[in-house]
Short mmCIF file of C-alpha atoms and ligand atoms in Angstrom, two decimals:
data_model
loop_
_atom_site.label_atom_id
_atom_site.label_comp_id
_atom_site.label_asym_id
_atom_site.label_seq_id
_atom_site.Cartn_x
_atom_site.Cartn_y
_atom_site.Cartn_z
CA UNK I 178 -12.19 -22.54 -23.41
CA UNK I 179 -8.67 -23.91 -24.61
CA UNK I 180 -8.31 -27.14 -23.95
CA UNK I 181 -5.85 -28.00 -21.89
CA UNK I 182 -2.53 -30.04 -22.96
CA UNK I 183 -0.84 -31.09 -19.39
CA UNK I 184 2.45 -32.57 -19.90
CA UNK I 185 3.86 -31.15 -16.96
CA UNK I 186 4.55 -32.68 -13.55
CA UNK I 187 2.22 -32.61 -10.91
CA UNK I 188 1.52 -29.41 -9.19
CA UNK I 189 4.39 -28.58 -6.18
CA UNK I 190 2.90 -25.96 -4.43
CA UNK I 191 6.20 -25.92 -1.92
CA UNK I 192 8.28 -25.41 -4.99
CA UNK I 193 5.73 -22.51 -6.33
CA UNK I 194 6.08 -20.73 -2.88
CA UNK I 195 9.92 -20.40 -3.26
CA UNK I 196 9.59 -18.26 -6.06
CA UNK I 197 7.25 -15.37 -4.21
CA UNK I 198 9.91 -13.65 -2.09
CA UNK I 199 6.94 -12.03 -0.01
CA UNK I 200 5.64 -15.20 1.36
CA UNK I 201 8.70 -15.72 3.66
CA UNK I 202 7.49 -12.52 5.90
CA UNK I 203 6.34 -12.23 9.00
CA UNK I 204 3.12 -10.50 10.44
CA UNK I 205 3.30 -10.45 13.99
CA UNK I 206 5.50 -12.76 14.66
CA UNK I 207 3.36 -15.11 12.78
CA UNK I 208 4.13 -16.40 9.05
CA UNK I 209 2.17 -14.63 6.85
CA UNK I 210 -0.77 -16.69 5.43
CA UNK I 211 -2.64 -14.29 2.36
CA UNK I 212 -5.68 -15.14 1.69
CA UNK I 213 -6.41 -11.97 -0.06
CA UNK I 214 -6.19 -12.79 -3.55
CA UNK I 215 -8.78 -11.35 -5.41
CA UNK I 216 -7.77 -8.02 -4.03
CA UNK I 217 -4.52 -8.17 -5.54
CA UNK I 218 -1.91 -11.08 -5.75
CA UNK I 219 2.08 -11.49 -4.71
CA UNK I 220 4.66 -11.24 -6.95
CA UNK I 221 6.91 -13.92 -8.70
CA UNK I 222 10.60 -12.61 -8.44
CA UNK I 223 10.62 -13.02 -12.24
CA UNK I 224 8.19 -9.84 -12.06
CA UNK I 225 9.78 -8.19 -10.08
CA UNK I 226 13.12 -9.11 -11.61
CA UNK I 227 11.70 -7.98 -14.77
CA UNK I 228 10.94 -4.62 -13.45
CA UNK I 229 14.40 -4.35 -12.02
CA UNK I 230 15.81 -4.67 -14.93
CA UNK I 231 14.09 -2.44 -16.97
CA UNK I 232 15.55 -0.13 -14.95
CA UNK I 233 18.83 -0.91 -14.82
CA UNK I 234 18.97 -1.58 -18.30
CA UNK I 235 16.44 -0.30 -20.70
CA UNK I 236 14.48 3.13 -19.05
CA UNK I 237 13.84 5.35 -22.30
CA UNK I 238 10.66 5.83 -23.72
CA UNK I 239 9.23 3.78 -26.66
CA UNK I 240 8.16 3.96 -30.06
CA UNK I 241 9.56 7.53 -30.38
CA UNK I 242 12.95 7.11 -30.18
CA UNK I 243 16.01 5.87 -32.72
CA UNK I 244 18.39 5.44 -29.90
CA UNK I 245 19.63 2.31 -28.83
CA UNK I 246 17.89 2.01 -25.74
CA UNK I 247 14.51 3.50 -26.83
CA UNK I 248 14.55 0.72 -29.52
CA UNK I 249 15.23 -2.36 -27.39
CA UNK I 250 12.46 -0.98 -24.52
CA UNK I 251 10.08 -0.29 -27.77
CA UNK I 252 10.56 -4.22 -28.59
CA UNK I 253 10.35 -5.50 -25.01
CA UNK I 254 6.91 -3.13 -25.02
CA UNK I 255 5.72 -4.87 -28.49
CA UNK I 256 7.09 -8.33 -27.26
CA UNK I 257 4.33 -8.14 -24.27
CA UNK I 258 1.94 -7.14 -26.50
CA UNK I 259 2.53 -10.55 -28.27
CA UNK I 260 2.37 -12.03 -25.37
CA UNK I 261 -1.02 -11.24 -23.91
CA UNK I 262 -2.51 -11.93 -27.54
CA UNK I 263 -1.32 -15.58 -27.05
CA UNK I 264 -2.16 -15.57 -23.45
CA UNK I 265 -5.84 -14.72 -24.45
CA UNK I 266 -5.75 -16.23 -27.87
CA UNK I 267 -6.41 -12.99 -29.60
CA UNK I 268 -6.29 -13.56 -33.53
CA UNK I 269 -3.42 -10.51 -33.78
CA UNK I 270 -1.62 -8.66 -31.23
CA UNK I 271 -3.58 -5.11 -32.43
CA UNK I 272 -6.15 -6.06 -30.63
CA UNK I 273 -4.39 -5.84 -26.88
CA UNK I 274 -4.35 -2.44 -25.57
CA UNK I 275 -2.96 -1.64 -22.53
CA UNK I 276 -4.84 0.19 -19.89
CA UNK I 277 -4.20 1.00 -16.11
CA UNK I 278 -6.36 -2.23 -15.45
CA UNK I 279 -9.76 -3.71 -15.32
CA UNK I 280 -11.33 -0.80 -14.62
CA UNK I 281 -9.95 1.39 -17.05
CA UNK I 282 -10.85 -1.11 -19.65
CA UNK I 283 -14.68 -1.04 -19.20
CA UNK I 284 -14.23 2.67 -19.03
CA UNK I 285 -12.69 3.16 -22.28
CA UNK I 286 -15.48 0.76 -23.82
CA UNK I 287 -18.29 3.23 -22.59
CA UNK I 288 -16.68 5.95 -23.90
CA UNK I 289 -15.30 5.11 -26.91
CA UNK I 290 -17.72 2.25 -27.81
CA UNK I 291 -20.73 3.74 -26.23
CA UNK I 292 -20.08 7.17 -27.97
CA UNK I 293 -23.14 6.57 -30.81
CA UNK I 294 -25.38 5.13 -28.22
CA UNK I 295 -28.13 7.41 -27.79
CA UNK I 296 -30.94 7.75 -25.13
CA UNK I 297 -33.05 4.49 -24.32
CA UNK I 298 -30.21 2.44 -25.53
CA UNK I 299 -29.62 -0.74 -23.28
CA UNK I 300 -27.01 -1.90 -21.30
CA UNK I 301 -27.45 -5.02 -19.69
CA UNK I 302 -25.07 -6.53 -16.60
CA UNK I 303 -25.68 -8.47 -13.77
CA UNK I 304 -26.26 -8.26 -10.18
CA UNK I 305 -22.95 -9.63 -9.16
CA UNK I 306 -20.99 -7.20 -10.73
CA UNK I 307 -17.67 -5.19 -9.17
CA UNK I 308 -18.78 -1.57 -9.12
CA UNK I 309 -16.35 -0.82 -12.04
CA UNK I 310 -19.02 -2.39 -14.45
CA UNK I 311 -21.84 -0.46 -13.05
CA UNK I 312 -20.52 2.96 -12.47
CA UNK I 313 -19.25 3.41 -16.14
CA UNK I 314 -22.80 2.27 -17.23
CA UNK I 315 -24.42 4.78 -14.96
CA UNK I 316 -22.32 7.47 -15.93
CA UNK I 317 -23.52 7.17 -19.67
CA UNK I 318 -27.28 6.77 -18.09
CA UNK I 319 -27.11 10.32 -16.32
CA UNK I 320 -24.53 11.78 -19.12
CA UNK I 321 -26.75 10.14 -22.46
CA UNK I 322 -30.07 8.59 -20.90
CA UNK I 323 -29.32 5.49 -21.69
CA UNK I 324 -31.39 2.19 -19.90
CA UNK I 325 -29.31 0.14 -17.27
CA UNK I 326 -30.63 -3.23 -17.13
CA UNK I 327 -29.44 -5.84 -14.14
CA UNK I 328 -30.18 -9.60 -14.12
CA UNK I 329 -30.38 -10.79 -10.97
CA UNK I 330 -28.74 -14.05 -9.25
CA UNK I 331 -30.47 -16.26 -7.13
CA UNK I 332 -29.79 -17.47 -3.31
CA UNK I 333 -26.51 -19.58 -4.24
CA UNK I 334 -25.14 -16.17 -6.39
CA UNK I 335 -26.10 -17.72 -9.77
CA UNK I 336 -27.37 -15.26 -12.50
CA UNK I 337 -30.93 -16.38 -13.37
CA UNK I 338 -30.47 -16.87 -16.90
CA UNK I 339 -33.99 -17.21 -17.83
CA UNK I 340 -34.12 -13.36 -16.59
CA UNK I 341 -31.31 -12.22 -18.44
CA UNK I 342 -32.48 -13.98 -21.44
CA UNK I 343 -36.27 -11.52 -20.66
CA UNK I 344 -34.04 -8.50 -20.37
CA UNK I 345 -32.07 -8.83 -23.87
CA UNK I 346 -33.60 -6.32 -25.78
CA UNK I 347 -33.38 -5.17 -29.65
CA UNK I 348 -32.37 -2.01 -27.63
CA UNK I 349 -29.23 -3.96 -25.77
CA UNK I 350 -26.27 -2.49 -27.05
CA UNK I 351 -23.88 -4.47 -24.92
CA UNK I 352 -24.08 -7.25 -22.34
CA UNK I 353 -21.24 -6.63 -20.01
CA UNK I 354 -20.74 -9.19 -17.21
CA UNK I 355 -17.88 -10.50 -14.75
CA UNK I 356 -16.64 -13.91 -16.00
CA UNK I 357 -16.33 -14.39 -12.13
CA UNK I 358 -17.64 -12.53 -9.32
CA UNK I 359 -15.33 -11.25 -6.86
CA UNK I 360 -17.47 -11.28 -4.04
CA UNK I 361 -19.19 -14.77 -4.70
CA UNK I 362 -16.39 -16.77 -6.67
CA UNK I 363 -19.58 -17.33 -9.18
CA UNK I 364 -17.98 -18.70 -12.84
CA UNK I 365 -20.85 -17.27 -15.08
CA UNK I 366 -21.96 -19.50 -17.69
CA UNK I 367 -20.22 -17.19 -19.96
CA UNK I 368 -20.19 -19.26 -23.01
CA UNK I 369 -24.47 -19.89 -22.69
CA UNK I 370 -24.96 -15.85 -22.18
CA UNK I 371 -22.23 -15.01 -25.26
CA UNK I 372 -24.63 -17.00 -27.33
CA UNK I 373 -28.04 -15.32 -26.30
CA UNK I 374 -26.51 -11.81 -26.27
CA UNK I 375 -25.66 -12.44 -30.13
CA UNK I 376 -29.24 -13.56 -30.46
CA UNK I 377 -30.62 -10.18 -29.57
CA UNK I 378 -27.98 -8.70 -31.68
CA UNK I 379 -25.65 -7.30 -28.69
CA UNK I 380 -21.90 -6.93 -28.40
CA UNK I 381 -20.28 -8.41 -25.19
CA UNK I 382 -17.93 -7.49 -22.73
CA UNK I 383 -16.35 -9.58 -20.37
CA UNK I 384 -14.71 -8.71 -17.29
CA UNK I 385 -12.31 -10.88 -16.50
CA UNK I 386 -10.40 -9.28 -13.50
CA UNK I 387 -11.31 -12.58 -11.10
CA UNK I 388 -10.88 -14.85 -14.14
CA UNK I 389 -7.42 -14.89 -15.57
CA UNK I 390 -5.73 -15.84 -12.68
CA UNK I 391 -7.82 -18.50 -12.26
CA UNK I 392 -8.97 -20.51 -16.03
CA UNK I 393 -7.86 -20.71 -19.23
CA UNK I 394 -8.97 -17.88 -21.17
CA UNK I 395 -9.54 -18.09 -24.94
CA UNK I 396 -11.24 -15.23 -26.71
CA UNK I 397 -11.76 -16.71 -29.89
CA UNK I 398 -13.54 -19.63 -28.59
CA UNK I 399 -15.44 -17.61 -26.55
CA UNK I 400 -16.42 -15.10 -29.19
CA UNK I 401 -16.69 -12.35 -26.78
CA UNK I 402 -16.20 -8.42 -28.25
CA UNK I 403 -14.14 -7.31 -25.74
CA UNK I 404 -12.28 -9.20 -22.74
CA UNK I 405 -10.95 -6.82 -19.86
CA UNK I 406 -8.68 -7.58 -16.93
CA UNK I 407 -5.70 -6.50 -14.63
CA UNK I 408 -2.18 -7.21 -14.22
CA UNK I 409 -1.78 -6.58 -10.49
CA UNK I 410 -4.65 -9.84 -10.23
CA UNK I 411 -2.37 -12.11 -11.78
CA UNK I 412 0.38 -11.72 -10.00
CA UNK I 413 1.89 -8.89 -12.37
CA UNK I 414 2.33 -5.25 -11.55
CA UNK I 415 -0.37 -2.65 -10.64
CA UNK I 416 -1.14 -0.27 -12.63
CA UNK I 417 -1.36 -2.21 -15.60
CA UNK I 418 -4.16 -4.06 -17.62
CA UNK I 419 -5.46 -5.22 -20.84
CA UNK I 420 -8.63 -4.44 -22.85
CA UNK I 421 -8.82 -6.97 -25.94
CA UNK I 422 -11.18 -5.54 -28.15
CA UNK I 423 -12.14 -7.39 -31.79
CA UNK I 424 -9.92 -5.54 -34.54
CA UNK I 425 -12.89 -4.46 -36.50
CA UNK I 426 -14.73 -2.88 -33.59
CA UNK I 427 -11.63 -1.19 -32.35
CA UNK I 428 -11.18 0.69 -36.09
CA UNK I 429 -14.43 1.86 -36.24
CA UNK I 430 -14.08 3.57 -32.98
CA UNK I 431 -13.61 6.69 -31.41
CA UNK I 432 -10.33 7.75 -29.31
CA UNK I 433 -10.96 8.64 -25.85
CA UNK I 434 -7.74 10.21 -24.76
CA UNK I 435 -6.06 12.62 -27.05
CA UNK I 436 -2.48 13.21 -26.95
CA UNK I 437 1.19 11.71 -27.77
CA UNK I 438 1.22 8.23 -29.55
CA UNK I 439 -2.52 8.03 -30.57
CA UNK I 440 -1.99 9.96 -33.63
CA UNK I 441 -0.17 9.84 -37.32
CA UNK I 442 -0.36 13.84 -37.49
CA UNK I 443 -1.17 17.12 -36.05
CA UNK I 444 -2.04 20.32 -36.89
CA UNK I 445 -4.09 22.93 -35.88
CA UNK I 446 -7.23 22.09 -38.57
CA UNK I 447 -6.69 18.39 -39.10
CA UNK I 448 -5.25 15.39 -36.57
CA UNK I 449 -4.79 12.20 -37.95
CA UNK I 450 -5.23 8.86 -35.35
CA UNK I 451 -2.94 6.53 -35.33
CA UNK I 452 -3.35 2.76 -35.65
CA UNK I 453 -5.09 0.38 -33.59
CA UNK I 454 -4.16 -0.17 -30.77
CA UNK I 455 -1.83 2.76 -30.45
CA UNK I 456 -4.87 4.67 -31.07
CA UNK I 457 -6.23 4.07 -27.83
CA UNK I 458 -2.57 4.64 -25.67
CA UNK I 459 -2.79 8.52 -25.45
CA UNK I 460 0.69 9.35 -23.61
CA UNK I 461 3.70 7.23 -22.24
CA UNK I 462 2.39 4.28 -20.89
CA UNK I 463 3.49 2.51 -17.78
CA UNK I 464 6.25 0.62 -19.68
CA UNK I 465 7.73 -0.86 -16.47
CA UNK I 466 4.30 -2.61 -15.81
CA UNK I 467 3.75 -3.54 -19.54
CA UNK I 468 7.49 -5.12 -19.28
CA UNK I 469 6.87 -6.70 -15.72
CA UNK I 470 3.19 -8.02 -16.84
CA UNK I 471 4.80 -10.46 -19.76
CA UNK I 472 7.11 -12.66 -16.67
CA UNK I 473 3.42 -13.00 -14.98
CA UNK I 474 1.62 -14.24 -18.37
CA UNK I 475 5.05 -17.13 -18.45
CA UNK I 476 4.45 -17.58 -14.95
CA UNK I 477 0.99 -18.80 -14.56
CA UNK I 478 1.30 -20.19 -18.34
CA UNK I 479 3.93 -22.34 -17.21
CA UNK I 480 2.50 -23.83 -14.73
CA UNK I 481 -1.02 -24.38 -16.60
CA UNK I 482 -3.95 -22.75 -15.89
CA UNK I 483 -5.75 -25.71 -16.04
CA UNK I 484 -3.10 -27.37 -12.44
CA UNK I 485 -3.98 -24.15 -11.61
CA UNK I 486 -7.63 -24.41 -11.52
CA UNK I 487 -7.72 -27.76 -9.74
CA UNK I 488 -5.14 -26.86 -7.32
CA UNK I 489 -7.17 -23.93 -6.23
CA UNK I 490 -10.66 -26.08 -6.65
CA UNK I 491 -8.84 -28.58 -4.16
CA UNK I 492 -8.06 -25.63 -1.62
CA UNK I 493 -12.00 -24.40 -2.37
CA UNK I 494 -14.07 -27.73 -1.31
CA UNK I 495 -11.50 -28.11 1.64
CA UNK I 496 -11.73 -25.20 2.87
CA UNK I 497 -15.37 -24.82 2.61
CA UNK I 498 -16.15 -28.33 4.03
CA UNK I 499 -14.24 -26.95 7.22
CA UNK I 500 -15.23 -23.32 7.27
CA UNK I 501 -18.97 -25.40 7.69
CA UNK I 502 -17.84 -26.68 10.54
CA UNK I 503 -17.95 -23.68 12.82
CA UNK I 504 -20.83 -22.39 14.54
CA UNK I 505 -22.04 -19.68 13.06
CA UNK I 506 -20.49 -19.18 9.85
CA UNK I 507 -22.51 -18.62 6.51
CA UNK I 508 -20.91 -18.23 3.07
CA UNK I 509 -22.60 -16.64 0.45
CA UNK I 510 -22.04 -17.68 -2.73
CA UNK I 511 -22.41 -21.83 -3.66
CA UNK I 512 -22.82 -21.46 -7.29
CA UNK I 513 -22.73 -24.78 -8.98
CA UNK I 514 -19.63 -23.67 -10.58
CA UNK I 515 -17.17 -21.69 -8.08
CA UNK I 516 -13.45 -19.98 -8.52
CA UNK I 517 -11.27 -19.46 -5.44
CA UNK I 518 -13.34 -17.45 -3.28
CA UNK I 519 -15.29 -17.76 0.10
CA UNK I 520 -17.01 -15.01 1.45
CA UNK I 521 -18.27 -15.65 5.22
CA UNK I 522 -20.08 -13.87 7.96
CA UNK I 523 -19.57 -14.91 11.43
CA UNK I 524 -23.24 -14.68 13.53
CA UNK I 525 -22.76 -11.46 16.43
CA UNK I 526 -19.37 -10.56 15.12
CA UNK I 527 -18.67 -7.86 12.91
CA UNK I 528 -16.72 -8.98 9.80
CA UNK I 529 -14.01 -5.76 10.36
CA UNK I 530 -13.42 -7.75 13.85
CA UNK I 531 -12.68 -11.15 12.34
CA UNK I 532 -10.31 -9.59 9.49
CA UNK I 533 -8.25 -7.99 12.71
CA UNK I 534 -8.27 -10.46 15.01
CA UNK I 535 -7.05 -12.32 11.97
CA UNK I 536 -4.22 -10.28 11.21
CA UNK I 537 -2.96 -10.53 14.71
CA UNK I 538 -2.80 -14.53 13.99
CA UNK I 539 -0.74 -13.34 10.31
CA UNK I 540 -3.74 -14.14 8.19
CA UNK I 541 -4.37 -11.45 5.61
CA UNK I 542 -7.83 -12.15 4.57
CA UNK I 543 -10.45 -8.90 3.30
CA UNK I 544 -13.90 -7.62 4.93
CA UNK I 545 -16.45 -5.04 3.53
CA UNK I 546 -18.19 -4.78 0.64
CA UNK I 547 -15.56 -5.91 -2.27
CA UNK I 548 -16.60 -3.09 -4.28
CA UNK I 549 -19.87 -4.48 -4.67
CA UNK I 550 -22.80 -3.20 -2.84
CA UNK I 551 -25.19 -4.61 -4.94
CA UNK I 552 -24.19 -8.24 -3.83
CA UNK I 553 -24.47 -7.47 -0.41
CA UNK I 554 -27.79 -5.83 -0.86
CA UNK I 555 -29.28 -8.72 -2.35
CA UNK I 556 -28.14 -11.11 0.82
CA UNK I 557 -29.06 -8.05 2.93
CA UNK I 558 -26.10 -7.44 4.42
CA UNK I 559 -23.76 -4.47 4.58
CA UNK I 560 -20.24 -6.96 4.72
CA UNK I 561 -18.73 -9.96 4.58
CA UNK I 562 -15.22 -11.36 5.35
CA UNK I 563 -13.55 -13.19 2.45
CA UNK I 564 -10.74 -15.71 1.79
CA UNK I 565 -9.93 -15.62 -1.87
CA UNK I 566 -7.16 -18.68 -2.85
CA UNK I 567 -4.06 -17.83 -5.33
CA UNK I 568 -1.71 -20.64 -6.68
CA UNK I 569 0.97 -20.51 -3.89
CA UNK I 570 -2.03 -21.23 -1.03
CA UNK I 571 -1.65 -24.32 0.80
CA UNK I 572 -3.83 -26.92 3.14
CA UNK I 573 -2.49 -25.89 6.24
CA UNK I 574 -2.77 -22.49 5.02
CA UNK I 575 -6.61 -23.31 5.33
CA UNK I 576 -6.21 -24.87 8.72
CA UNK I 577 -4.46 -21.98 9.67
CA UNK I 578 -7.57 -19.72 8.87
CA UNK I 579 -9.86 -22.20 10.37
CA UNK I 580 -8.15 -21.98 13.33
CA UNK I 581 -7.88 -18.29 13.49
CA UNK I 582 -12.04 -18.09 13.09
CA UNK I 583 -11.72 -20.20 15.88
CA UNK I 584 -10.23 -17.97 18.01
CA UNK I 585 -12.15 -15.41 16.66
CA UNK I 586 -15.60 -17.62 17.92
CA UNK I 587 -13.89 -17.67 21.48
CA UNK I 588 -13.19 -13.89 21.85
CA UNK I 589 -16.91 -13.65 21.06
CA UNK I 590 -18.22 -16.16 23.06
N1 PLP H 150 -13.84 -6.47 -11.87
C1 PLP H 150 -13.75 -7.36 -10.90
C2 PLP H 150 -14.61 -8.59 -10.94
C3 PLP H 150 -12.87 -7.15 -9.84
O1 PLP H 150 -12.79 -8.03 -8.86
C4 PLP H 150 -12.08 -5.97 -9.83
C5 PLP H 150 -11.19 -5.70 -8.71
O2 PLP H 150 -11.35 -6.19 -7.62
C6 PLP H 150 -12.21 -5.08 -10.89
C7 PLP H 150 -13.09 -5.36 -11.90
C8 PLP H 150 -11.41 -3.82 -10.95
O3 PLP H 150 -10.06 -4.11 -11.07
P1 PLP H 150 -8.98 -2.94 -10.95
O4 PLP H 150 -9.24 -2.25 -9.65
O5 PLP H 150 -7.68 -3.67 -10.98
O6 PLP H 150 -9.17 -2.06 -12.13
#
């Protein structure tokens, strides 16, 4: 991890607010309180500035054109590109390709990556993962009969690493694992399982969906392979993400979308690929979100992601010291080292019934299965409700949600 330089003044969450237009609304008469973070985040008004003005100023599509306007929205394009190499400290700006988000990211890796593999090849992931690094993985397993291997977590949501240290395998093509969990808040000891995977010999991925927002991110140091994550998670658009990929895997592999931009020529016997990364951005890309995601990357880089860690680690033990309090309530997940998120059941009351009678108190929290079943098999549950903290959230936002569950606990008394 980067370390972190803080010259700046101390954290004013009050002043943060002003600058998310969305937070001034209303649910039901009540001020809105979101607590849904990990789903997706608000929006700065420099995002959604940004986006504005791309409209009203740039719209033409890029790296195609010699007009005026096609050149300056090709260099606002590049410019973000720049931008997200810093943000991740990626050793050249080649290596960020933009993708629709997380998801796509892990997808392109399995097919593009994962084309060679061949049957009895090993994937190995974890048991906390979002089903977007499973499904991708399974895919190649019915497609290419390749092995799926899971490591499993223990009681507090902690991936046993003595386990996933067993499953490495001279067969283990890739480890691929969430830097965070979405469901549990778990931080994986990414560094310590980075180091083992090169041991046996694999290449990592890490998805990073739940982490950006939340920690300073920095590739290099990490020595990862590939680093995935989504825009709409850190407070930029949807629809947009980044797959960092080392340069020297990304040449040697295969495209997996053909079409405009990825290629130098074509004819009927013979196309030439472009270029990493252009190689791997078949089409015209969502240049609004690329041009909207570089205000998000200033955003949270101006304020630190270190004040933002500890501002959202102050909102975490408070909110999970009173959330204890009620009768009733279990959270899942209390790894040793925790982002943003607390996931809750309520004893005799559906979780689908707390997130509404939430909403009618203006509290936008989530329920289900966060898009990963897996985790709520291994508590033995089908759901839980979750509060998942973003850098505007405040104290009394927490009391608010306290006393919401609350109410909740007396309309199922
Ligand atoms: N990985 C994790 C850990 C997530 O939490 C999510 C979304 O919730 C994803 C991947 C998928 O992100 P997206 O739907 O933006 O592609």
């Amino acid at each position: 991890m980067r370390a972190a330089v803080e010259t700046r003044p101390a954290y004013d969450v009050r002043k943060v607010r002003e600058d998310f237009p969305i937070l001034s609304t209303r649910v039901h008469g009540k001020p809105l309180v979101y607590l849904d973070n990990a789903a997706t985040s608000q929006k700065p008004r420099a995002v959604i500035d940004a986006m504005r003005s791309y409209y009203e100023t740039l719209n033409s599509n890029i790296h195609r054109g010699v007009h005026h306007l096609s050149e300056l929205a090709t260099r606002a394009f590049e410019a973000a590109r720049l931008k997200a190499a810093r943000f991740l400290n990626a050793a050249d700006p080649k290596e960020i390709v933009f993708v629709r988000g997380a998801t796509e990211a892990i997808n392109l890796v399995a097919q593009s990556f994962g084309a060679g593999w061949k049957a009895g090849d090993e994937v190995l992931v974890t048991h906390l993962e979002h089903h977007s690094n499973i499904v991708p993985w399974q895919i190649l397993r019915d497609t290419r009969g390749i092995v799926l291997r899971v490591a499993p977590i223990d009681d507090r949501g902690e991936v046993v690493l003595e386990e996933f240290e067993r499953l490495l395998s001279p067969r283990t093509k890739l480890v691929s694992v969430a830097h965070v969990s979405n469901a549990l808040g778990t931080v994986n000891p990414v560094q310590r399982m980075i180091k083992l995977a090169r041991g046996a010999g694999a290449a990592v991925l890490l998805d990073g969906a739940q982490a950006v927002p939340h920690l300073p991110v920095d590739v290099r140091a990490l020595d990862c392979d590939f680093y995935a994550f989504s825009g709409h998670k850190l407070y930029g658009p949807t629809g947009i993400g980044v797959l960092y990929g080392k340069a020297a895997l990304l040449e040697k592999m295969p495209p997996w979308q053909g079409g405009g931009d990825m290629i130098l020529s074509v004819s009927f016997e013979k196309t030439v690929y472009n270029r990493i990364p252009h190689k791997f951005e078949a089409g015209t890309p969502h240049i609004e979100g690329v041009i909207g995601l570089a205000p998000a990357l200033d955003y949270v880089t101006g304020l630190g992601l270190a004040a933002i860690a500890a501002h959202e680690h102050d909102l975490l033990v408070y909110a999970t010291a009173a959330l204890s309090e009620i009768q009733g309530l279990r959270i899942y997940g209390t790894a040793r080292d925790k982002a943003g998120v607390l996931s809750f059941t309520l004893e005799g009351v559906h979780p689908h019934d707390i997130g509404t009678i939430l909403d009618q108190e203006g509290l936008a929290i989530r329920t289900g299965h966060h898009c990963a079943q897996p985790v709520m098999e291994r508590y033995g549950i089908a759901a839980t409700a979750r509060a998942s903290f973003g850098l505007y959230n405040t104290r009394p936002e927490v009391d608010a949600l306290v006393a919401g569950l609350r109410r909740v606990r007396e309309v199922f008394a």
